CSV table of C-alpha atoms in Angstrom, one decimal:
chain,number,residue,atom,x,y,z
A,1,MET,CA,22.8,-21.1,52.4
A,2,ALA,CA,21.4,-24.6,52.1
A,3,SER,CA,17.8,-25.2,53.7
A,4,SER,CA,17.6,-26.3,57.1
A,5,LYS,CA,15.0,-29.2,56.5
A,6,PRO,CA,15.7,-32.0,54.7
A,7,ILE,CA,14.6,-31.8,51.3
A,8,PRO,CA,12.8,-35.3,50.4
A,9,CYS,CA,13.0,-37.2,47.1
A,10,GLY,CA,10.1,-36.4,45.0
A,11,PRO,CA,10.0,-39.8,42.9
A,12,CYS,CA,10.4,-42.0,46.3
A,13,ILE,CA,7.3,-39.8,47.7
A,14,GLU,CA,5.4,-40.8,44.8
A,15,GLY,CA,6.5,-44.5,45.8
A,16,LYS,CA,5.2,-43.8,49.4
A,17,VAL,CA,8.9,-44.0,50.4
A,18,THR,CA,10.9,-41.3,52.1
A,19,THR,CA,14.2,-40.8,51.0
A,20,LYS,CA,16.4,-37.3,51.5
A,21,ALA,CA,17.4,-35.9,48.1
A,22,ASP,CA,21.0,-35.3,47.1
A,23,ILE,CA,20.2,-33.2,44.1
A,24,TRP,CA,17.8,-30.6,42.7
A,25,CYS,CA,16.0,-30.6,39.4
A,26,TYR,CA,15.1,-26.8,38.1
A,27,ASN,CA,13.2,-28.4,35.1
A,28,CYS,CA,11.0,-30.9,37.3
A,29,ASP,CA,11.0,-28.6,40.5
A,30,GLU,CA,11.9,-31.2,43.0
A,31,GLY,CA,14.1,-32.8,44.6
A,32,LEU,CA,16.0,-36.6,44.1
A,33,CYS,CA,17.9,-39.4,45.6
A,34,SER,CA,21.0,-41.3,44.3
A,35,THR,CA,19.6,-43.5,43.0
A,36,CYS,CA,16.3,-41.6,41.0
A,37,SER,CA,19.0,-39.2,39.8
A,38,GLY,CA,20.8,-42.1,38.0
A,39,HIS,CA,17.7,-42.9,36.1
A,40,HIS,CA,17.2,-39.6,35.8
A,41,LYS,CA,20.3,-38.6,34.1
A,42,ARG,CA,20.2,-41.6,32.0
A,43,SER,CA,16.4,-41.1,30.9
A,44,LYS,CA,16.3,-39.2,27.5
A,45,GLY,CA,13.5,-36.8,28.2
A,46,THR,CA,15.7,-35.5,31.4
A,47,ARG,CA,19.0,-36.2,30.9
A,48,ASP,CA,19.2,-32.2,29.8
A,49,HIS,CA,17.7,-31.1,33.0
A,50,LYS,CA,19.4,-28.2,35.1
A,51,THR,CA,20.5,-30.1,38.4
A,52,ILE,CA,22.7,-28.8,41.4
A,53,ASP,CA,23.6,-30.4,44.5
A,54,ILE,CA,20.8,-30.0,46.9
A,55,LYS,CA,23.0,-28.5,49.5
A,56,SER,CA,23.5,-25.6,46.9
A,57,TYR,CA,19.7,-25.3,46.5
A,58,LYS,CA,17.7,-22.3,47.5
A,59,PRO,CA,14.1,-23.0,48.6
A,60,SER,CA,13.8,-19.1,48.2
A,61,VAL,CA,14.0,-19.6,44.3
A,62,GLN,CA,11.0,-22.2,44.5
A,63,VAL,CA,8.2,-19.5,44.8
A,64,ILE,CA,9.2,-18.4,41.1
A,65,LYS,CA,7.1,-20.8,39.1
A,66,THR,CA,8.6,-22.6,36.2
A,67,GLN,CA,5.3,-24.6,35.1
A,68,CYS,CA,1.9,-23.7,34.0
A,69,ASP,CA,-1.0,-24.0,36.7
A,70,LYS,CA,-3.5,-24.6,33.9
A,71,HIS,CA,-1.8,-26.9,31.6
A,72,GLY,CA,1.5,-28.3,33.5
A,73,GLN,CA,3.7,-27.5,30.7
A,74,GLN,CA,7.0,-25.5,31.2
A,75,LEU,CA,6.5,-21.7,31.0
A,76,ASN,CA,8.6,-21.1,27.9
A,77,LEU,CA,6.8,-18.4,26.1
A,78,TYR,CA,5.9,-14.8,27.0
A,79,CYS,CA,2.5,-13.2,26.2
A,80,PRO,CA,3.2,-9.4,25.6
A,81,SER,CA,-0.9,-9.1,25.5
A,82,HIS,CA,-1.1,-10.4,29.0
A,83,LEU,CA,2.0,-9.4,30.3
A,84,MET,CA,2.9,-12.9,31.8
A,85,PRO,CA,4.8,-16.0,31.3
A,86,CYS,CA,2.9,-19.1,29.4
A,87,CYS,CA,3.4,-22.6,28.0
A,88,ASP,CA,2.8,-23.7,24.5
A,89,GLU,CA,-1.0,-24.8,25.2
A,90,CYS,CA,-1.4,-21.4,26.4
A,91,LYS,CA,-0.4,-19.5,23.2
A,92,ILE,CA,-2.2,-22.1,21.1
A,93,VAL,CA,-5.2,-21.1,23.3
A,94,ASN,CA,-4.9,-17.5,23.4
A,95,ASN,CA,-3.9,-17.6,19.5
A,96,LYS,CA,-7.1,-19.2,18.6
A,97,SER,CA,-9.2,-17.2,20.6
A,98,GLN,CA,-7.5,-13.9,19.2
A,99,ASN,CA,-8.1,-15.9,15.9
A,100,ILE,CA,-12.1,-16.0,16.6
A,101,LYS,CA,-12.4,-12.4,17.8
A,102,ARG,CA,-10.5,-11.5,14.5
A,103,GLU,CA,-12.5,-13.6,12.4
A,104,GLU,CA,-15.6,-12.4,13.5
A,105,GLN,CA,-14.7,-8.8,12.7
A,106,GLU,CA,-13.5,-10.0,9.5
A,107,TYR,CA,-17.1,-12.0,8.9
A,108,VAL,CA,-18.7,-8.6,9.9
A,109,SER,CA,-16.9,-6.7,7.3
A,110,ILE,CA,-17.4,-9.2,4.7
A,111,LYS,CA,-21.3,-8.7,4.9
A,112,LYS,CA,-20.8,-4.9,5.0
A,113,PHE,CA,-18.7,-5.0,2.0
A,114,ILE,CA,-21.4,-7.4,-0.1
A,115,VAL,CA,-24.3,-4.7,1.1
A,116,LYS,CA,-21.6,-2.0,-0.5
A,117,ILE,CA,-21.3,-3.7,-3.6
A,118,ARG,CA,-25.1,-4.4,-4.0
A,119,ASN,CA,-25.9,-0.9,-3.0
A,120,GLU,CA,-23.3,0.5,-5.6
A,121,ILE,CA,-25.0,-2.1,-8.2
A,122,ASP,CA,-28.6,-0.7,-7.2
A,123,LYS,CA,-27.3,2.6,-7.6
A,124,HIS,CA,-25.9,2.6,-10.8
A,125,LEU,CA,-28.6,0.4,-12.4
A,126,THR,CA,-31.4,2.9,-11.1
A,127,HIS,CA,-28.9,5.6,-13.0
A,128,LEU,CA,-28.9,3.7,-16.1
A,129,GLU,CA,-32.5,3.4,-16.0
A,130,LYS,CA,-33.5,7.0,-15.6
A,131,LYS,CA,-30.6,7.7,-18.6
A,132,ILE,CA,-32.5,5.7,-20.8
A,133,CYS,CA,-36.2,6.0,-19.7
A,134,LYS,CA,-35.0,10.1,-20.4
A,135,GLU,CA,-33.8,9.1,-23.9
A,136,ALA,CA,-37.1,7.1,-24.7
A,137,ASP,CA,-39.2,10.4,-23.6
A,138,ILE,CA,-37.1,12.7,-25.8
A,139,ILE,CA,-37.0,10.5,-28.9
A,140,PHE,CA,-40.9,9.9,-28.3
A,141,ASN,CA,-42.0,13.7,-28.1
A,142,GLN,CA,-39.8,14.3,-31.0
A,143,GLU,CA,-41.4,11.8,-33.2
A,144,LYS,CA,-44.8,12.9,-31.4
A,145,SER,CA,-44.3,16.2,-32.4
A,146,LYS,CA,-43.1,15.7,-35.9
A,147,ALA,CA,-46.7,13.3,-36.5
A,148,LYS,CA,-48.9,16.0,-35.2
A,149,ASP,CA,-47.2,18.7,-37.2
A,150,LEU,CA,-47.7,16.8,-40.2
A,151,ILE,CA,-51.3,15.5,-39.7
A,152,ALA,CA,-52.2,19.6,-39.2
A,153,GLU,CA,-50.5,20.4,-42.5
A,154,ILE,CA,-52.7,17.6,-44.2
A,155,GLU,CA,-55.6,18.6,-42.7
A,156,GLU,CA,-55.0,22.4,-43.6
A,157,LYS,CA,-54.6,21.0,-47.3
A,158,GLN,CA,-57.8,19.2,-47.0
A,159,LYS,CA,-59.5,22.5,-46.2
A,160,ASN,CA,-58.1,24.1,-49.0
A,161,LEU,CA,-59.3,21.5,-51.9
A,162,LYS,CA,-62.8,21.9,-50.2
A,163,LYS,CA,-62.7,25.5,-50.7
A,164,MET,CA,-61.5,25.2,-54.3
A,165,GLN,CA,-64.2,22.5,-55.2
A,166,ASP,CA,-67.0,25.2,-53.6
A,167,GLN,CA,-65.4,27.7,-56.1
A,168,LEU,CA,-65.4,25.5,-58.9
A,169,ARG,CA,-69.0,24.9,-58.4
A,170,THR,CA,-69.6,28.6,-58.0
A,171,VAL,CA,-67.7,30.0,-60.4
A,172,ILE,CA,-69.1,27.9,-63.6
A,173,PRO,CA,-73.1,28.4,-63.3
A,174,HIS,CA,-72.8,32.3,-62.7
A,175,ALA,CA,-69.3,33.5,-64.3
A,176,SER,CA,-68.6,34.3,-68.1
A,177,LYS,CA,-66.5,32.1,-70.3
A,178,LEU,CA,-63.6,34.1,-69.6
A,179,GLN,CA,-64.1,34.5,-66.0
A,180,SER,CA,-64.6,30.6,-66.0
A,181,PHE,CA,-61.4,30.1,-68.1
A,182,LEU,CA,-59.2,32.0,-65.8
A,183,GLY,CA,-61.1,30.8,-62.4
A,184,VAL,CA,-60.5,27.2,-63.6
A,185,HIS,CA,-57.0,27.7,-64.6
A,186,GLN,CA,-56.0,29.1,-61.2
A,187,LEU,CA,-57.8,26.1,-59.5
A,188,GLU,CA,-55.8,23.9,-61.6
A,189,GLN,CA,-52.6,25.6,-60.6
A,190,LYS,CA,-53.4,25.2,-56.8
A,191,VAL,CA,-54.4,21.5,-57.4
A,192,HIS,CA,-51.2,20.7,-59.1
A,193,GLN,CA,-49.6,22.0,-55.9
A,194,CYS,CA,-51.7,19.8,-53.7
A,195,LEU,CA,-50.8,16.7,-55.8
A,196,ARG,CA,-46.8,17.8,-55.9
A,197,TYR,CA,-47.0,17.9,-51.8
A,198,ILE,CA,-48.9,14.4,-51.9
A,199,ASP,CA,-46.0,12.8,-53.9
A,200,ASP,CA,-43.4,14.4,-51.7
A,201,LEU,CA,-44.8,13.0,-48.9
A,202,GLU,CA,-43.4,9.7,-50.1
A,203,ASN,CA,-39.9,11.3,-49.3
A,204,ASP,CA,-40.9,12.9,-46.3
A,205,ASP,CA,-39.9,10.7,-43.1
A,206,ARG,CA,-42.5,12.4,-41.2
A,207,ALA,CA,-44.8,10.3,-43.1
A,208,LYS,CA,-43.6,7.4,-42.6
A,209,GLU,CA,-44.7,5.3,-39.8
A,210,PHE,CA,-42.3,5.5,-36.6
A,211,SER,CA,-41.7,2.7,-33.7
A,212,ILE,CA,-39.2,3.1,-30.8
A,213,LYS,CA,-37.1,0.1,-30.1
A,214,ILE,CA,-34.3,-0.9,-27.9
A,215,GLU,CA,-31.1,-2.4,-28.9
A,216,GLN,CA,-29.6,-4.0,-25.9
A,217,ASN,CA,-26.2,-4.2,-24.7
A,218,ASN,CA,-24.4,-7.0,-25.3
A,219,GLU,CA,-22.3,-6.4,-22.3
A,220,ILE,CA,-25.3,-6.7,-19.8
A,221,GLU,CA,-25.6,-10.4,-20.9
A,222,LYS,CA,-22.2,-10.9,-20.6
A,223,ILE,CA,-21.9,-10.0,-17.2
A,224,ILE,CA,-25.3,-11.7,-15.8
A,225,LYS,CA,-23.7,-14.9,-17.2
A,226,LYS,CA,-20.2,-14.2,-16.1
A,227,VAL,CA,-20.6,-12.7,-12.6
A,228,GLY,CA,-21.9,-16.1,-10.6
A,229,SER,CA,-21.2,-14.2,-7.5
A,230,PHE,CA,-19.9,-11.4,-5.5
A,231,GLY,CA,-16.7,-13.4,-5.0
A,232,VAL,CA,-14.9,-16.4,-3.8
A,233,LEU,CA,-14.5,-16.8,0.3
A,234,THR,CA,-11.5,-19.0,1.1
A,235,VAL,CA,-10.2,-20.2,4.2
A,236,VAL,CA,-6.3,-19.4,4.6
A,237,LYS,CA,-4.4,-21.6,7.1
A,238,ILE,CA,-1.6,-19.6,8.4
A,239,ASP,CA,1.0,-21.4,10.8
A,240,MET,CA,0.5,-19.9,14.2
A,241,GLU,CA,4.1,-18.0,15.4
A,242,MET,CA,5.4,-19.8,18.5
A,243,VAL,CA,8.7,-18.3,18.6
A,244,LYS,CA,10.6,-19.1,22.0
A,245,GLU,CA,12.3,-16.1,22.8
A,246,THR,CA,15.8,-16.4,24.2
A,247,SER,CA,15.9,-12.5,25.1
A,248,VAL,CA,13.8,-10.1,27.5
A,249,ARG,CA,12.4,-7.3,26.0
A,250,ARG,CA,14.2,-4.5,28.2
A,251,GLU,CA,11.7,-2.5,30.8
A,252,ALA,CA,12.0,0.4,32.7
A,253,GLN,CA,9.7,1.4,35.6
A,254,ILE,CA,8.4,4.6,35.6
A,255,ASN,CA,6.3,4.5,38.7
A,256,GLN,CA,5.0,2.2,41.0
A,257,ASN,CA,2.3,1.2,38.4
A,258,THR,CA,3.7,1.7,35.1
A,259,ILE,CA,6.7,0.3,33.3
A,260,ALA,CA,8.0,1.1,29.8
A,261,ILE,CA,9.2,-2.0,27.4
A,262,THR,CA,11.1,-1.8,24.2
A,263,TYR,CA,9.6,-3.7,21.3
A,264,PRO,CA,13.0,-3.8,18.6
A,265,TYR,CA,11.2,-5.5,15.6
A,266,GLU,CA,8.0,-3.2,16.2
A,267,THR,CA,10.6,0.0,16.5
A,268,ALA,CA,8.3,1.0,19.3
A,269,ILE,CA,8.4,1.6,23.4
A,270,LYS,CA,5.0,0.5,24.8
A,271,ILE,CA,3.8,2.0,28.1
A,272,PHE,CA,2.1,-0.3,30.5
A,273,ASN,CA,-0.3,0.4,33.5
A,274,MET,CA,0.4,-2.5,35.9
A,275,LYS,CA,-2.3,-2.0,37.5
A,276,ASN,CA,-4.9,-2.9,35.1
A,277,GLU,CA,-2.6,-4.4,32.7
A,278,THR,CA,-3.5,-2.2,29.6
A,279,VAL,CA,-1.0,-0.6,27.5
A,280,THR,CA,-1.7,3.3,28.1
A,281,LYS,CA,0.9,4.6,25.1
A,282,VAL,CA,3.1,3.5,22.1
A,283,ILE,CA,5.7,5.6,21.1
A,284,ARG,CA,7.1,5.0,17.7
A,285,LEU,CA,10.8,5.4,16.8
A,286,ASP,CA,12.3,5.1,13.5
A,287,LYS,CA,15.2,2.4,14.5
A,288,GLU,CA,15.2,-0.8,16.5
A,289,CYS,CA,15.1,-0.1,20.2
A,290,TRP,CA,16.8,-2.3,23.0
A,291,GLY,CA,17.9,-1.4,26.2
A,292,LEU,CA,15.6,1.2,28.2
A,293,SER,CA,16.0,3.2,31.3
A,294,SER,CA,14.1,6.2,32.8
A,295,SER,CA,14.1,9.3,34.9
A,296,ASP,CA,11.7,11.4,36.5
A,297,ASP,CA,10.8,13.0,33.2
A,298,SER,CA,12.3,11.3,30.2
A,299,LEU,CA,13.3,7.8,29.0
A,300,VAL,CA,17.1,6.7,27.8
A,301,VAL,CA,16.9,4.4,24.8
A,302,GLY,CA,19.4,2.7,23.0
A,303,LEU,CA,19.0,2.3,19.3
A,304,ASN,CA,21.0,-0.2,17.5
A,305,LYS,CA,24.8,-0.3,17.7
A,306,ASP,CA,25.1,3.8,17.7
A,307,GLU,CA,23.3,6.0,19.1
A,308,ILE,CA,21.3,6.6,22.4
A,309,ARG,CA,18.4,8.7,22.5
A,310,ILE,CA,16.7,10.9,25.2
A,311,ILE,CA,13.2,11.3,24.8
A,312,ASP,CA,9.9,12.5,27.1
A,313,PHE,CA,7.2,10.4,27.6
A,314,GLU,CA,5.6,11.7,24.6
A,315,GLY,CA,8.3,10.8,22.3
A,316,ASN,CA,9.8,13.7,21.3
A,317,LYS,CA,13.5,13.6,21.2
A,318,LEU,CA,15.4,15.6,24.0
A,319,LYS,CA,19.2,14.7,23.3
A,320,SER,CA,20.7,12.3,21.2
A,321,ILE,CA,24.3,10.7,22.1
A,322,ARG,CA,26.2,9.1,19.3
A,323,VAL,CA,28.1,5.9,20.3
A,324,THR,CA,30.2,3.6,18.2
A,325,ILE,CA,30.5,0.0,19.8
A,326,GLU,CA,30.4,-3.4,18.6
A,327,SER,CA,27.2,-5.2,19.9
A,328,LEU,CA,23.6,-3.8,20.2
A,329,LEU,CA,22.9,-1.3,22.8
A,330,MET,CA,20.9,-3.7,24.7
A,331,ASN,CA,22.0,-3.0,28.2
A,332,LEU,CA,22.2,1.0,30.1
A,333,VAL,CA,21.3,2.7,32.8
A,334,TYR,CA,20.6,6.4,33.3
A,335,CYS,CA,21.8,7.9,36.8
A,336,ASN,CA,23.1,11.2,37.7
A,337,ASP,CA,22.4,12.9,34.4
A,338,ARG,CA,24.9,10.1,33.0
A,339,VAL,CA,24.6,7.0,30.7
A,340,ILE,CA,26.3,3.6,31.6
A,341,TYR,CA,26.0,1.2,29.1
A,342,SER,CA,28.0,-2.2,28.2
A,343,ASP,CA,29.3,-3.6,24.8
A,344,MET,CA,29.1,-6.9,25.1
A,345,GLU,CA,31.0,-8.0,21.9
A,346,GLY,CA,33.9,-5.3,23.0
A,347,LYS,CA,33.8,-6.5,26.4
A,348,ALA,CA,33.8,-2.9,28.1
A,349,VAL,CA,31.2,-0.9,30.1
A,350,TYR,CA,31.6,3.2,29.1
A,351,CYS,CA,30.2,6.0,30.9
A,352,VAL,CA,29.2,9.2,29.3
A,353,ASP,CA,27.1,12.5,29.8
A,354,GLU,CA,24.5,14.0,28.2
A,355,LEU,CA,26.4,15.6,25.7
A,356,GLY,CA,28.0,12.2,24.5
A,357,THR,CA,31.3,12.9,26.4
A,358,GLN,CA,33.2,10.0,27.7
A,359,ILE,CA,33.8,10.2,30.9
A,360,TRP,CA,35.5,6.6,31.6
A,361,GLN,CA,35.7,2.8,30.2
A,362,TYR,CA,36.1,0.1,31.9
A,363,THR,CA,37.5,-3.3,30.3
A,364,GLN,CA,39.5,-4.8,33.2
A,365,ASP,CA,38.9,-8.5,33.7
A,366,LEU,CA,35.2,-8.2,31.5
A,367,SER,CA,34.1,-11.4,29.4
A,368,ARG,CA,30.9,-10.5,28.3
A,369,PRO,CA,29.1,-7.6,30.2
A,370,CYS,CA,25.3,-7.7,30.0
A,371,GLY,CA,23.1,-6.3,32.4
A,372,LEU,CA,24.0,-3.5,34.5
A,373,CYS,CA,22.3,-1.9,37.7
A,374,THR,CA,23.4,0.8,40.6
A,375,ASP,CA,22.9,0.9,43.6
A,376,THR,CA,22.2,4.0,45.7
A,377,TYR,CA,25.8,5.5,46.2
A,378,GLY,CA,26.1,5.1,42.1
A,379,ASN,CA,28.4,2.0,42.2
A,380,ILE,CA,27.7,-0.2,38.9
A,381,PHE,CA,26.9,-3.6,39.5
A,382,VAL,CA,27.6,-6.0,35.9
A,383,ALA,CA,26.3,-9.0,34.8
A,384,ASP,CA,29.4,-10.7,33.3
A,385,ARG,CA,27.8,-13.7,31.3
A,386,ASN,CA,30.6,-15.7,30.3
A,387,SER,CA,32.9,-15.5,33.5
A,388,HIS,CA,29.8,-16.4,35.6
A,389,ARG,CA,30.1,-13.5,37.9
A,390,ILE,CA,29.1,-10.0,39.1
A,391,ILE,CA,31.5,-7.4,38.7
A,392,VAL,CA,30.9,-4.2,41.2
A,393,ILE,CA,32.7,-0.9,39.3
A,394,SER,CA,32.7,2.2,41.2
A,395,LYS,CA,31.2,5.4,40.5
A,396,ASP,CA,34.3,6.8,39.1
A,397,GLY,CA,35.1,3.6,36.8
A,398,LYS,CA,38.7,3.3,38.7
A,399,GLU,CA,37.9,0.6,40.9
A,400,SER,CA,36.0,-2.7,40.8
A,401,LYS,CA,35.7,-5.8,42.7
A,402,VAL,CA,34.0,-9.4,42.2
A,403,GLN,CA,30.4,-9.9,43.6
A,404,HIS,CA,29.8,-13.7,43.4
A,405,SER,CA,26.6,-14.8,42.0
A,406,ASP,CA,26.0,-17.9,44.2
A,407,GLY,CA,26.9,-20.3,41.5
A,408,ARG,CA,24.5,-19.5,38.9
A,409,GLU,CA,25.8,-19.6,35.4
A,410,TYR,CA,25.9,-17.3,32.2
A,411,PRO,CA,24.0,-14.3,34.3
A,412,ILE,CA,22.9,-11.7,31.6
A,413,PHE,CA,20.4,-9.5,33.7
A,414,ILE,CA,20.7,-8.2,37.1
A,415,CYS,CA,18.4,-5.7,39.4
A,416,LEU,CA,19.2,-4.6,43.2
A,417,LYS,CA,16.4,-4.2,45.6
A,418,GLN,CA,16.1,-0.4,46.6
A,419,ASN,CA,17.2,0.1,49.7
A,420,LYS,CA,18.3,-3.5,50.3
A,421,SER,CA,21.6,-5.3,50.5
A,422,SER,CA,20.2,-8.0,47.7
A,423,GLY,CA,19.5,-8.3,44.0
A,424,PHE,CA,18.4,-10.8,41.7
A,425,ILE,CA,19.9,-12.2,38.8
A,426,CYS,CA,18.7,-14.2,35.7
A,427,ASP,CA,20.2,-16.7,33.5
A,428,GLU,CA,20.6,-16.4,29.4
A,429,GLU,CA,17.7,-18.6,29.0
A,430,ASN,CA,15.0,-16.9,31.2
A,431,LYS,CA,14.6,-20.0,33.2
A,432,ASP,CA,16.4,-19.0,36.1
A,433,LEU,CA,15.7,-16.4,38.7
A,434,ALA,CA,18.1,-16.4,41.4
A,435,LYS,CA,18.3,-14.0,44.7
A,436,PHE,CA,22.2,-12.9,45.9
A,437,ASN,CA,23.4,-11.0,48.8
A,438,LEU,CA,25.4,-8.1,48.6
A,439,SER,CA,29.1,-8.6,50.1
A,440,SER,CA,31.0,-5.9,52.0
A,441,GLY,CA,34.4,-4.4,51.7
């Protein structure tokens, strides 16, 4: 249904001329008259823009912003941290801001690392100091004890010699010749013993002068000369990842404020609180996770091409359904204890129960079935990409009809408004979101 109010040509309005628009450009987000449309198609920068006849343009879609309010660029990226689309410049600013925060933490870690190394070095040097001082104390006390013992021995010998001198002076004047001879002979033996003791002192280590010296470990000097710093600080430049995602991560709404989103390459499901825009839980899986649906107390997730797993909100496996299809399990829906999923490459839609038993298979007129959703009656709505149509399959898989997608090309995602006779479809590049009305009959 076209707009009742004529849409003016954007470039003409800029030139202070009012001209009725003949086409609408989704990329420029404005109408173009036939003259401006000719220039638009020939211009290198706009020739690939997506345009439609103004009669087919729905103003209700205009509320969906495709350009960044802050930078005026195309919203061609999605930021999982902020749960919102963004442009290239937003991504760069956000990445650099996160980069600064990370490096502030790294800077603090480096300082802590230096202090830690310094403390370890100080602790080790203190240990070496105590060890060498203890060894010096032991050696000095041993040598000191030996020297004192030698001094005591010599002093004792000196006392004995003095006694012998006193005895000699006493014996000669008062004793007989025989007594003098015998006394002198005994004294001579003792003198000879003292002489031998003195001669032996020349070979006694205790009589040698001692001094305690330290031989420095050459490795210490080498370390001092070799170690010029704690390390080398470098700045590593890494290209920021600017991947333009061509497929939206699958999500399932758990309640009014909570959604779950699959992250295939992280093999994880993240549960978000939409009210305060925070991740409340991360469920780790053992395979790449794709399609996602939810019930009151569980999640149903498609893993690669061969498994549909039913888990609780803590990530515990409740049931596992083995399947064999040609494409990844990117699109599935859980309804009335049944799982309906599409095989894009196999051009089919399947319905199985929780035990994995196939209830029905639908292949009629499907070219590339993608997104799925169900209405309150259990009918399945399929976004069939290559035929540019919406196929509605009955609950039992036996009947079907075509629900037009209002001229939208390559629909791959679809959802219905609860208890409403309308829904939304999204195109392959995630740039065009359009509303469609359900037809009766």
